[in-house]
Coordinates of C-alpha atoms in Angstrom, one line a residue:
M1 CA -44.5 -122.2 -11.5
S2 CA -43.5 -125.1 -9.7
S3 CA -44.6 -127.8 -7.2
C4 CA -43.2 -129.1 -4.3
E5 CA -44.6 -131.3 -1.1
A6 CA -43.8 -131.4 2.3
L7 CA -42.9 -134.8 4.2
V8 CA -43.4 -136.2 7.6
L9 CA -41.2 -139.2 8.0
G10 CA -40.9 -139.3 4.7
R11 CA -44.7 -139.9 3.7
R12 CA -47.1 -137.6 2.8
Y13 CA -49.4 -137.0 5.8
A14 CA -52.4 -138.5 4.5
E15 CA -50.6 -142.0 4.6
L16 CA -49.3 -141.9 7.8
P17 CA -51.4 -144.4 9.7
N18 CA -52.1 -142.3 12.5
P19 CA -50.4 -138.8 11.9
S20 CA -51.4 -136.9 15.2
R21 CA -49.2 -139.7 17.2
H22 CA -46.0 -137.8 14.8
V23 CA -47.5 -134.5 14.2
G24 CA -49.1 -133.9 17.4
V25 CA -52.6 -132.4 18.1
M26 CA -53.5 -128.7 18.5
L27 CA -55.3 -128.3 21.7
D28 CA -57.8 -125.5 21.5
A29 CA -59.4 -124.4 24.6
A30 CA -62.3 -122.5 23.2
A31 CA -62.9 -125.5 21.1
Q32 CA -63.4 -127.7 24.4
H33 CA -66.4 -128.7 26.1
P34 CA -66.5 -126.1 29.3
G35 CA -67.0 -129.0 31.8
R36 CA -64.4 -130.9 31.0
T37 CA -61.1 -130.8 32.7
G38 CA -57.4 -130.1 30.8
R39 CA -56.3 -133.2 32.3
E40 CA -59.7 -135.3 30.4
V41 CA -59.2 -133.2 27.2
L42 CA -55.2 -134.7 27.3
Q43 CA -56.4 -137.9 28.3
L44 CA -58.6 -137.9 24.8
S45 CA -56.0 -136.9 23.2
A46 CA -53.9 -139.4 24.2
T47 CA -56.4 -142.3 23.7
I48 CA -56.6 -141.2 20.0
T49 CA -53.2 -140.8 19.5
D50 CA -52.7 -144.1 21.1
A51 CA -50.1 -142.4 24.0
G52 CA -51.4 -143.7 27.0
R53 CA -53.0 -142.3 29.9
A54 CA -49.4 -142.6 31.6
R55 CA -47.8 -139.7 29.3
V56 CA -50.7 -137.7 29.8
D57 CA -49.2 -137.8 33.5
E58 CA -45.7 -137.6 32.2
M59 CA -46.5 -134.4 30.4
L60 CA -48.6 -133.0 32.8
E61 CA -45.5 -133.3 35.5
L62 CA -42.9 -132.0 33.2
D63 CA -44.3 -128.9 32.0
A64 CA -45.8 -128.3 35.8
V65 CA -49.3 -127.5 34.3
C66 CA -51.1 -129.6 37.3
P67 CA -49.8 -129.4 41.2

């Protein structure tokens, strides 16, 4: 039996200072609070990953999710 490892940017996932910033986050609608809007969920993720709120608007405009 052999072993191997997958690296992200040449480092183990656990060694990344802010893994969500490099790998991304999975947004599961079933796991979100029903009172939150999609924009609020994205803003929380942006805050956690230090991406900034401007990035949320940029992505929503790019994907045409919100009018």
